[in-house]
Short mmCIF file of C-alpha atoms in Angstrom, two decimals:
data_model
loop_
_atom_site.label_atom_id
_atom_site.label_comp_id
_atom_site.label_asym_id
_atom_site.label_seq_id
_atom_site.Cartn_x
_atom_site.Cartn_y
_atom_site.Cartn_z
CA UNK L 1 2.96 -23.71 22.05
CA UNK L 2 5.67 -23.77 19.91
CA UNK L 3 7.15 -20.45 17.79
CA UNK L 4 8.38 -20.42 13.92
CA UNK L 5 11.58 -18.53 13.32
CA UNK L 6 11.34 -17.33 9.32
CA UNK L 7 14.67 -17.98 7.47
CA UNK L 8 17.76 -15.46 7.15
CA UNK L 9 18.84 -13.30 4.30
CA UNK L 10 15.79 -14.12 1.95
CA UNK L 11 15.11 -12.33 -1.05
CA UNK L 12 12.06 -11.88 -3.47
CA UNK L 13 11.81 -14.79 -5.22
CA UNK L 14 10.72 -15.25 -9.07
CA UNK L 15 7.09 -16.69 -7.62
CA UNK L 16 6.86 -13.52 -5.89
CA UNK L 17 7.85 -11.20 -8.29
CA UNK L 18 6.06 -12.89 -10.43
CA UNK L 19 2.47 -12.55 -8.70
CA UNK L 20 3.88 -8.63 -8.48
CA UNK L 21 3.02 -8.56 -12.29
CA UNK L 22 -1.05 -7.91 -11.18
CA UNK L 23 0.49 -5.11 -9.14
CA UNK L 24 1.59 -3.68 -12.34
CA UNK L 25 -1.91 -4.22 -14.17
CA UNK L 26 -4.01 -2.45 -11.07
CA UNK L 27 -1.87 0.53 -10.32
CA UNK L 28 -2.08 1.42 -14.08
CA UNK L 29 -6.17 0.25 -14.74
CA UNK L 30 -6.74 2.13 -11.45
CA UNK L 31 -5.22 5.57 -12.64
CA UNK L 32 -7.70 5.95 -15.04
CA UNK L 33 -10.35 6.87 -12.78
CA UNK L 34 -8.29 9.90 -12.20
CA UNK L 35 -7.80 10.56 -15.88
CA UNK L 36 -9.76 13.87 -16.98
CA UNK L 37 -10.03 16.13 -14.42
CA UNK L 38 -11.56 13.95 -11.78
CA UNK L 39 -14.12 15.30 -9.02
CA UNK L 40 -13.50 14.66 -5.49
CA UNK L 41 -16.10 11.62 -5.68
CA UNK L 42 -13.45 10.05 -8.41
CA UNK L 43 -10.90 10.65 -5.94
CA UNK L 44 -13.07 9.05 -3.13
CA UNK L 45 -13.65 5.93 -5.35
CA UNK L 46 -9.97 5.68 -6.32
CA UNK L 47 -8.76 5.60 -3.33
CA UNK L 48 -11.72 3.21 -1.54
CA UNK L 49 -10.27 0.56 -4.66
CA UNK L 50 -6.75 1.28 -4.30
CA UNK L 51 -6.89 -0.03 -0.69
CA UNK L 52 -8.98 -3.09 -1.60
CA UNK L 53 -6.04 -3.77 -4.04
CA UNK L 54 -3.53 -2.86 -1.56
CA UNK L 55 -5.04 -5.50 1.56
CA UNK L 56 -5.59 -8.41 -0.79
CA UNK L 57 -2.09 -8.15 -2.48
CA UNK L 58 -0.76 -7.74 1.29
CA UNK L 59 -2.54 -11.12 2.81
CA UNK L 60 -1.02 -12.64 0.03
CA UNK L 61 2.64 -10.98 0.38
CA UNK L 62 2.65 -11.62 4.12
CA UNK L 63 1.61 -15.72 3.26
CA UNK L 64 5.07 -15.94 1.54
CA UNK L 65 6.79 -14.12 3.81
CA UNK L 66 6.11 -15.90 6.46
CA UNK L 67 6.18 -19.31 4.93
CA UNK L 68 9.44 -18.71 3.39
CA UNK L 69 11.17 -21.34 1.15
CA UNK L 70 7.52 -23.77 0.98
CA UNK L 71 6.11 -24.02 -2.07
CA UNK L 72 3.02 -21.38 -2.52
CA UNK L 73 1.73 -22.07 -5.94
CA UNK L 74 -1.17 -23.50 -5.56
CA UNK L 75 -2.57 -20.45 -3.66
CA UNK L 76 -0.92 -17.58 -5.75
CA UNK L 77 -2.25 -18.88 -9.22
CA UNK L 78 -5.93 -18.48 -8.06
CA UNK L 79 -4.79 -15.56 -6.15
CA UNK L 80 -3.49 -13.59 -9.14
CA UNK L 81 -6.76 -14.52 -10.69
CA UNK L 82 -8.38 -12.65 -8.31
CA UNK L 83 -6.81 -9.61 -8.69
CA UNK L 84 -7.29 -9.53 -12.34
CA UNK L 85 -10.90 -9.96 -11.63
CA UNK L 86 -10.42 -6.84 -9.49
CA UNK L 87 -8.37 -4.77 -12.28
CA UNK L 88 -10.66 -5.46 -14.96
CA UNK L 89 -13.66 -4.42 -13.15
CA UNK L 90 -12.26 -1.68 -12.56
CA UNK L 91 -13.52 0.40 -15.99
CA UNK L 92 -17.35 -0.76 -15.29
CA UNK L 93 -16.99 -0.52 -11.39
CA UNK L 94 -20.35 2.09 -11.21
CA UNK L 95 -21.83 0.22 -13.36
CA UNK L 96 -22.96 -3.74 -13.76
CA UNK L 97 -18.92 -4.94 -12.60
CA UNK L 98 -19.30 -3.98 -8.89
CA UNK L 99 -20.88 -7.44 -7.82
CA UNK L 100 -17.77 -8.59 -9.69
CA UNK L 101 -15.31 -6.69 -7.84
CA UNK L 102 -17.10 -7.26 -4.30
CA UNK L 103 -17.10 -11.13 -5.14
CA UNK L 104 -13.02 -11.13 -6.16
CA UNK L 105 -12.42 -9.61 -3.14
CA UNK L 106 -14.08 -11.63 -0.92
CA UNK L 107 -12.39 -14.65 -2.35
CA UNK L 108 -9.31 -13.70 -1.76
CA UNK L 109 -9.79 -12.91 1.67
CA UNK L 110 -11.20 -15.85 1.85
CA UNK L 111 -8.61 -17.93 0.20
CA UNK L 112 -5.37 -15.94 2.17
CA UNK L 113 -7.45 -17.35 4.92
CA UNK L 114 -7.34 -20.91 4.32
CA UNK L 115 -3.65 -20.76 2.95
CA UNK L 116 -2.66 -20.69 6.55
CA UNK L 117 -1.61 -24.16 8.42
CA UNK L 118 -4.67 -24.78 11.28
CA UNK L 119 -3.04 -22.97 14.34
CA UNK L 120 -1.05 -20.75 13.06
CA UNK L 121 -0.92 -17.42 14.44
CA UNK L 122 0.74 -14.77 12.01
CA UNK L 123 1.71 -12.47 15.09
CA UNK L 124 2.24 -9.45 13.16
CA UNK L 125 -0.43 -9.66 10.63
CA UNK L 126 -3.95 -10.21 12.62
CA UNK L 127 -5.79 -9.61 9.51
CA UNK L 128 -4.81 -13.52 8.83
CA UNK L 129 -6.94 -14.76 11.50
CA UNK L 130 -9.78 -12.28 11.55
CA UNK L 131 -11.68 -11.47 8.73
CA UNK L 132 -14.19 -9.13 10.11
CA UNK L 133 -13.80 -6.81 7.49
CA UNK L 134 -15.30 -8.76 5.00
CA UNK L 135 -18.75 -8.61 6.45
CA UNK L 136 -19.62 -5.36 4.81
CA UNK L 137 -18.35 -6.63 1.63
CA UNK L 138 -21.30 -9.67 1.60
CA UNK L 139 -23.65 -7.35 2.53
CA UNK L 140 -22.71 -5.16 -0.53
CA UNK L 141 -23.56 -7.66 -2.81
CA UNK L 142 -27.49 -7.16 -2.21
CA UNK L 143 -27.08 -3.02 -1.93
CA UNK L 144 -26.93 -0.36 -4.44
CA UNK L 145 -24.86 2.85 -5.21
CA UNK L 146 -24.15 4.40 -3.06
CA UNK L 147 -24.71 2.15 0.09
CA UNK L 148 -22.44 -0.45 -2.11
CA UNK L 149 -19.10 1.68 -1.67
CA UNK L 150 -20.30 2.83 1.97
CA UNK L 151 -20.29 -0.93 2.96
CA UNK L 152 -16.82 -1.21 1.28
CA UNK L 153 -15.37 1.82 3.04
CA UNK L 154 -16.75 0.71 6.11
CA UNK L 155 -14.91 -3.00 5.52
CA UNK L 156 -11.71 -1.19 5.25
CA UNK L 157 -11.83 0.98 8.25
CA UNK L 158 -12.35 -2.04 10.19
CA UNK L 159 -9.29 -3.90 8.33
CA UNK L 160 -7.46 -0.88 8.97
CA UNK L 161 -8.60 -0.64 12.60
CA UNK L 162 -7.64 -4.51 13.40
CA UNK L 163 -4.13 -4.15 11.20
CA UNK L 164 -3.34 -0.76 13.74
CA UNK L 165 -4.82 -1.88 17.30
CA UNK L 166 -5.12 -5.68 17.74
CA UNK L 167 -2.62 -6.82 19.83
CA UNK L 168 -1.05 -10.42 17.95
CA UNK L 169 -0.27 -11.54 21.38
CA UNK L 170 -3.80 -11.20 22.66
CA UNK L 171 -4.49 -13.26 19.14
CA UNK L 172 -1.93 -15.78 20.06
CA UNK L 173 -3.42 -16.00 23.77
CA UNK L 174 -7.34 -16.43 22.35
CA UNK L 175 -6.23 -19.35 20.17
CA UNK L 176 -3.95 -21.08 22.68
CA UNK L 177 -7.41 -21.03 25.08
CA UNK L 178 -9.73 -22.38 22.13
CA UNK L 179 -7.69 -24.86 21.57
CA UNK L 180 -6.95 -25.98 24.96
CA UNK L 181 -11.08 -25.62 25.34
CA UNK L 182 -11.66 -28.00 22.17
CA UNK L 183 -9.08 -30.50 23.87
CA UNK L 184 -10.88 -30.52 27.15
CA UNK L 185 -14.50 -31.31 25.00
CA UNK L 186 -13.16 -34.05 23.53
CA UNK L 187 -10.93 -35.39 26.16
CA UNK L 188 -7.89 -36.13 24.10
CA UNK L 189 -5.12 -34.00 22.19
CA UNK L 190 -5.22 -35.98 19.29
CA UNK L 191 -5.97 -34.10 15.55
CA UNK L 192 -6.21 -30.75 17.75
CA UNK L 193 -3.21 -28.31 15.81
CA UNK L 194 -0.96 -26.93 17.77
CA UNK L 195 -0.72 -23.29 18.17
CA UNK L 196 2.47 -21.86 16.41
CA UNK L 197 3.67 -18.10 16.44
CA UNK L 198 4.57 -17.12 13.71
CA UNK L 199 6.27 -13.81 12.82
CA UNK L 200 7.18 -11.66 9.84
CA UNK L 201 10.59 -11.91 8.19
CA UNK L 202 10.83 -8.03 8.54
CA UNK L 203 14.34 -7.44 6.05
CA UNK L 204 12.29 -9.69 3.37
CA UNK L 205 8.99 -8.12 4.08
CA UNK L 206 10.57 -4.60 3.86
CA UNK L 207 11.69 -5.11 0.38
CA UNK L 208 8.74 -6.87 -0.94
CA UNK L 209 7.34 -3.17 0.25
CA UNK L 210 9.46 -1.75 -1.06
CA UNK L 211 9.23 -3.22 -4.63
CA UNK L 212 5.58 -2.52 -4.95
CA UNK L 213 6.60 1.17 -4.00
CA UNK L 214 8.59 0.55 -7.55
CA UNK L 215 5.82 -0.43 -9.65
CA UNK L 216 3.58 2.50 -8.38
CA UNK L 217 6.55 4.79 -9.50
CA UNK L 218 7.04 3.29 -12.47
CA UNK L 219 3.16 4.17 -12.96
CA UNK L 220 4.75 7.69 -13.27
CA UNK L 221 7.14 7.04 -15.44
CA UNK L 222 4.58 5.29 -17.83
CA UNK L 223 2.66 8.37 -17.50
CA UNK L 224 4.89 10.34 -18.97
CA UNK L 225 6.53 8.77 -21.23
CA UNK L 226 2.94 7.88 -22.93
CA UNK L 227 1.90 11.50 -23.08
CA UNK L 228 5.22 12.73 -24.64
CA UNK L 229 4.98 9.65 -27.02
CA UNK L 230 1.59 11.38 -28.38
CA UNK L 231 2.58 15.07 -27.78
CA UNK L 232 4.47 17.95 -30.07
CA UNK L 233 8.12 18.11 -28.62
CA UNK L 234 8.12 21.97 -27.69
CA UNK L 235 10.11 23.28 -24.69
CA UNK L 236 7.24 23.22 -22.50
CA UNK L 237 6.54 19.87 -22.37
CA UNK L 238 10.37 19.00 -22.43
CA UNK L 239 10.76 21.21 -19.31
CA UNK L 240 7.69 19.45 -17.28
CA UNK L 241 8.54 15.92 -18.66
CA UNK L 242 12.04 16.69 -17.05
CA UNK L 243 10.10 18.14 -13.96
CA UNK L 244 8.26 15.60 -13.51
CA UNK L 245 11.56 12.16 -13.73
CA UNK L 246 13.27 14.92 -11.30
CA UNK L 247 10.55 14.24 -8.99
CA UNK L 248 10.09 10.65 -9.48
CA UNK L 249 13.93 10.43 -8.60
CA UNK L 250 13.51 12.55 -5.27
CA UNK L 251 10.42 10.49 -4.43
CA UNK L 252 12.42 7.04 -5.13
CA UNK L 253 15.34 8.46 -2.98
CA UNK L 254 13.24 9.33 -0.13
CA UNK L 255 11.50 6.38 0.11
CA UNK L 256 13.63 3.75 -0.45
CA UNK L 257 17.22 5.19 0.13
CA UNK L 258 16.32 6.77 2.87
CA UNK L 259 13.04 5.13 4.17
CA UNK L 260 11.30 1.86 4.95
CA UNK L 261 9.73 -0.47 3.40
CA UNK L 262 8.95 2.09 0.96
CA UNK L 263 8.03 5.21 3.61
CA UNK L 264 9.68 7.99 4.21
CA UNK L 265 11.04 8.13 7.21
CA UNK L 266 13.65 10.42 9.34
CA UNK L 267 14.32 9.46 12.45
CA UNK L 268 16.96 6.60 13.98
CA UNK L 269 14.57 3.93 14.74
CA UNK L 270 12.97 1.32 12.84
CA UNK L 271 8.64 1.38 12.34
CA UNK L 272 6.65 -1.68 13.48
CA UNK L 273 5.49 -4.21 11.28
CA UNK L 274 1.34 -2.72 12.27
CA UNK L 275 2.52 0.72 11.48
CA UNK L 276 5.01 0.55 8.45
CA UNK L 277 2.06 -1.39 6.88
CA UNK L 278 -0.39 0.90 7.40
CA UNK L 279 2.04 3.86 6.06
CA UNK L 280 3.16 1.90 3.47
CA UNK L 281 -0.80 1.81 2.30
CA UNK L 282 -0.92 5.55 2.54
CA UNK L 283 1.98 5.97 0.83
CA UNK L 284 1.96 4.25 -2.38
CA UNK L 285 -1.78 5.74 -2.36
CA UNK L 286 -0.70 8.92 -2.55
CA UNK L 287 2.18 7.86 -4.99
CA UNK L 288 -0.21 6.29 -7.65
CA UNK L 289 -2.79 9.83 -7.23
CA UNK L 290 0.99 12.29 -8.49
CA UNK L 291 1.35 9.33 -10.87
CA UNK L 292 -1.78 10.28 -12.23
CA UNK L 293 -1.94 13.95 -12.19
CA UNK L 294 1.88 13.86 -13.86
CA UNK L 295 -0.18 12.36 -16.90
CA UNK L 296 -2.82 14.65 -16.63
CA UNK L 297 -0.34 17.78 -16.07
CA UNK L 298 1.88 17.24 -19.05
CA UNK L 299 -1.31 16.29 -20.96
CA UNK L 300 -1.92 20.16 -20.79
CA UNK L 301 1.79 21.39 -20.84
CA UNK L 302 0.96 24.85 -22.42
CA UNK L 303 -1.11 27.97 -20.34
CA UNK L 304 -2.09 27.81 -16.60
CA UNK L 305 -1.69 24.19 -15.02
CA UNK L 306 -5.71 22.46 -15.24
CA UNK L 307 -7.07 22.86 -11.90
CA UNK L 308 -7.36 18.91 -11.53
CA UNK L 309 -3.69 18.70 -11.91
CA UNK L 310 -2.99 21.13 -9.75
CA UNK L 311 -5.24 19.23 -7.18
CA UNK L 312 -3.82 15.64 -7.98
CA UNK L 313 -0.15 16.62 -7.68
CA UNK L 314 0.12 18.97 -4.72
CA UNK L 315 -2.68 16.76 -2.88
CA UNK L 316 -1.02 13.68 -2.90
CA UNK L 317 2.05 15.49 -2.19
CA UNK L 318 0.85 17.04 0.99
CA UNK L 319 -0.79 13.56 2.25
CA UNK L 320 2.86 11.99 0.94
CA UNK L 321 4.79 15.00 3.31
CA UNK L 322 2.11 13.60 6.06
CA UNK L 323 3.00 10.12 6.01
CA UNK L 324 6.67 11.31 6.48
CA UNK L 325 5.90 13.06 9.60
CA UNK L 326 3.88 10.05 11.23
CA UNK L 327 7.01 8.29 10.34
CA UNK L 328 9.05 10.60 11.43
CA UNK L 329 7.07 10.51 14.95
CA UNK L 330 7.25 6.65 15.46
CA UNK L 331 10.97 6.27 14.23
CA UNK L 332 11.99 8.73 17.36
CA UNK L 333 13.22 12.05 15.32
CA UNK L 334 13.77 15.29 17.12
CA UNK L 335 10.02 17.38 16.25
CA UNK L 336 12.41 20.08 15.86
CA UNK L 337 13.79 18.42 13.13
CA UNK L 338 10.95 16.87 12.11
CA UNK L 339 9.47 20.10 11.48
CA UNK L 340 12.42 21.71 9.89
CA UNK L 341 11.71 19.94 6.84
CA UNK L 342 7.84 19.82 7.10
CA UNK L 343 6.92 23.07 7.36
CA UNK L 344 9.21 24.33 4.07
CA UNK L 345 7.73 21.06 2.06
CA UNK L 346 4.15 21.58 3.50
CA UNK L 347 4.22 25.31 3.28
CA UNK L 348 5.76 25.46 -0.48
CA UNK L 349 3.30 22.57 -1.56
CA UNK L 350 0.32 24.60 -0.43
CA UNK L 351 1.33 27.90 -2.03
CA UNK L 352 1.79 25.57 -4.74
CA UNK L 353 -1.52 24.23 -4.89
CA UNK L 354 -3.26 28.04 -4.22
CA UNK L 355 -1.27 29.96 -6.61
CA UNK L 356 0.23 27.21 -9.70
CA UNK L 357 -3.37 28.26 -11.72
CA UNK L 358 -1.32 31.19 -13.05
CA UNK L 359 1.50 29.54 -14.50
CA UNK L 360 2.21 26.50 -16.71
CA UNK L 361 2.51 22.83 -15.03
CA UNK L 362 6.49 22.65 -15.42
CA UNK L 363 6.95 25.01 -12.74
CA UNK L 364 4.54 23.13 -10.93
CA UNK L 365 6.10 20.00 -11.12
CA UNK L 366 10.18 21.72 -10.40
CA UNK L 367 8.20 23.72 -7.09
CA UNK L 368 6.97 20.41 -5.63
CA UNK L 369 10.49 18.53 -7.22
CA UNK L 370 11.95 20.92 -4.99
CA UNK L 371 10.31 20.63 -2.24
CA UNK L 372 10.53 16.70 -2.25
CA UNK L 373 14.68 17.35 -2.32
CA UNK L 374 14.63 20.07 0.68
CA UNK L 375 12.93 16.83 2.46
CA UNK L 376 15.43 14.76 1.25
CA UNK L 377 18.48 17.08 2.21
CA UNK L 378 17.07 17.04 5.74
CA UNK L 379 16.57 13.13 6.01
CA UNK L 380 20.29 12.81 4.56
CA UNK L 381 21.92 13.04 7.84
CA UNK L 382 19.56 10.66 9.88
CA UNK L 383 21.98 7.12 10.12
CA UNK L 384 20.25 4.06 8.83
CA UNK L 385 19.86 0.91 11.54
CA UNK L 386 18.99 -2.49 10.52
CA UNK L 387 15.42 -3.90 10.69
CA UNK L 388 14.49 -5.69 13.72
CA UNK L 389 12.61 -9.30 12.65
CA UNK L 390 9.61 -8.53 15.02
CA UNK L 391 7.46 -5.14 14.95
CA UNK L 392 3.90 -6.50 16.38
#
């Protein structure tokens, strides 16, 4: 058994920034499911396609990451054709484009499959090697709403599952012992693969993670600069435009100044490869939701904030304050000071959320901006180490 060691000091390269563009493309297709006041089913659906989105961009990001300087084309061109599939079924997805969607996203779990080099192990990503998630998916084709999303939410939980508890070792073990059972069948080593470990180039996969934690921001940005573009310049909608770049600033600073890979994260240790994925997920997630209730917020700039912005924006914010204190719990920080800046940030966000239906959405938007920068005047002090290459 041999084991690949991924190259040092690596960088996004243009291929890779490149296939980002479809990141781009879904984050901002997705948001309008949220557009409107959306109903906790819209909110349900969102988030069941955001994660879709999220796993097939990752098998994809993890195949060059791992590879390193070989040439991927071949597999991202058909790859980013996927996606697109996926974005643009997006606006018909409850209607006749769900087969669509299902069938893109088998493919590319299918095709991030066969990228991989017969007996390689990706140690750190087990979703390479086992693709029981996709089951539900087939079986989706041939169902109806709402089994259809049912089957799909019940794929994901078992990605999920697999990406948080399989062991890659225990991976790496199984394939060493089919192997060595295919060489006893046939008697001879020849044209069996060898088994090769083969790990995640963590400082390279942390900014790749980090970069799509860009894009989703960005989504907020685009939100508001498109509903000022359209709106009457009065000095509400100048104070929650400012509102709401003061808390896409806090949000970028906390999770990329002073997180990982995109996650919050106070504490003096680094996450696992399993677990910073799996945050990084629920992070962006709940990034792309205040993305979208920015839009809708400063859509309405004038009276009492619409209840669905109200719900979009302190929601995600509370689920974004909870990733930070999972984060907080694996990195190794004190839970007293841990909850020093939780409970203030949870606390505020939650009055927030009960009480913002009697005032306009800029104070909104500067309540939750300052509850993001209490966060980030706690995590100030917590001294950055370097990522470790293996987190399995």
């Amino acid at each position: 058994m041999s084991t690949c060691q991924p190259p040092v000091e690596r960088h996004a390269s243009w291929t890779e920034l490149f296939f980002d563009l479809v990141v781009v493309a879904g984050v901002l297709q997705l948001s309008h499911l949220l557009h409107g006041g959306p109903s906790a089913a819209d909110l349900g659906l969102y988030v069941l396609l955001y994660l879709a989105f999220w796993i097939s961009w990752v098998c994809f990001t993890v195949y060059g990451n791992v590879e390193g300087g070989r040439d991927w084309t071949p597999g991202l061109l058909p790859a980013m054709l996927g996606l697109a599939v996926m974005v643009a079924a997006v606006p018909g997805i409850r209607a006749d484009h769900a087969r669509a969607f299902a069938l893109a996203y088998i493919f590319l779990r299918w095709l991030s499959g066969r990228l991989w080099r017969p007996g390689r192990v990706v140690v750190d990503w087990p979703l390479a090697q086992l693709g029981a998630g996709t089951v539900p998916w087939i079986v989706s084709l041939w169902a109806d709403t709402p089994t259809r999303y049912g089957l799909w939410a019940l794929g994901l939980a078992l990605d999920l599952l697999i990406m948080l508890t399989t062991s890659g070792s225990r991976v790496l073990r199984l394939a060493q012992e089919r192997m060595d059972r295919l060489i006893r069948k046939r008697g001879t080593a020849e044209r069996v693969p060898v088994v090769e470990a083969a790990y995640a180039d963590v400082p390279h996969l942390v900014e790749r993670l980090g970069l799509f934690v860009i894009i989703v921001l960005g989504e907020g940005v685009i939100q508001i600069t498109s509903v000022a573009g359209e709106a009457v310049w009065h000095a509400a909608l100048v104070r929650a435009a400012a509102g709401g770049f003061a808390l896409l600033i806090g949000l970028w600073s906390m999770s990329l100044l002073h997180g990982y890979g995109g996650v919050p994260k106070d504490g003096p240790g680094v996450l696992p490869v399993r677990v910073m994925m799996a945050l990084h997920a629920a992070t962006t997630c709940a990034l792309a939701v205040l993305a979208a209730g920015l839009g809708l917020g400063l859509a309405h700039p004038y009276g009492h904030t619409p209840e669905g912005a109200r719900r979009l924006l302190c929601g995600s914010l509370v689920g974004y304050f909870g990733v930070g204190v999972l984060a907080a719990a694996v990195a190794g920080a004190s839970w007293r000071r841990t909850l020093r800046w939780a409970l203030p940030c949870l606390g505020l966000t939650l009055l927030l959320a009960g009480w913002s239906g009697h005032f306009g959405v800029a104070w909104l938007i500067w309540g939750l901006t300052a509850a993001v920068a209490w966060q980030l005047l706690c995590a100030s002090g917590v001294p950055a180490r370097p990522a470790r290459r293996r987190g399995a």
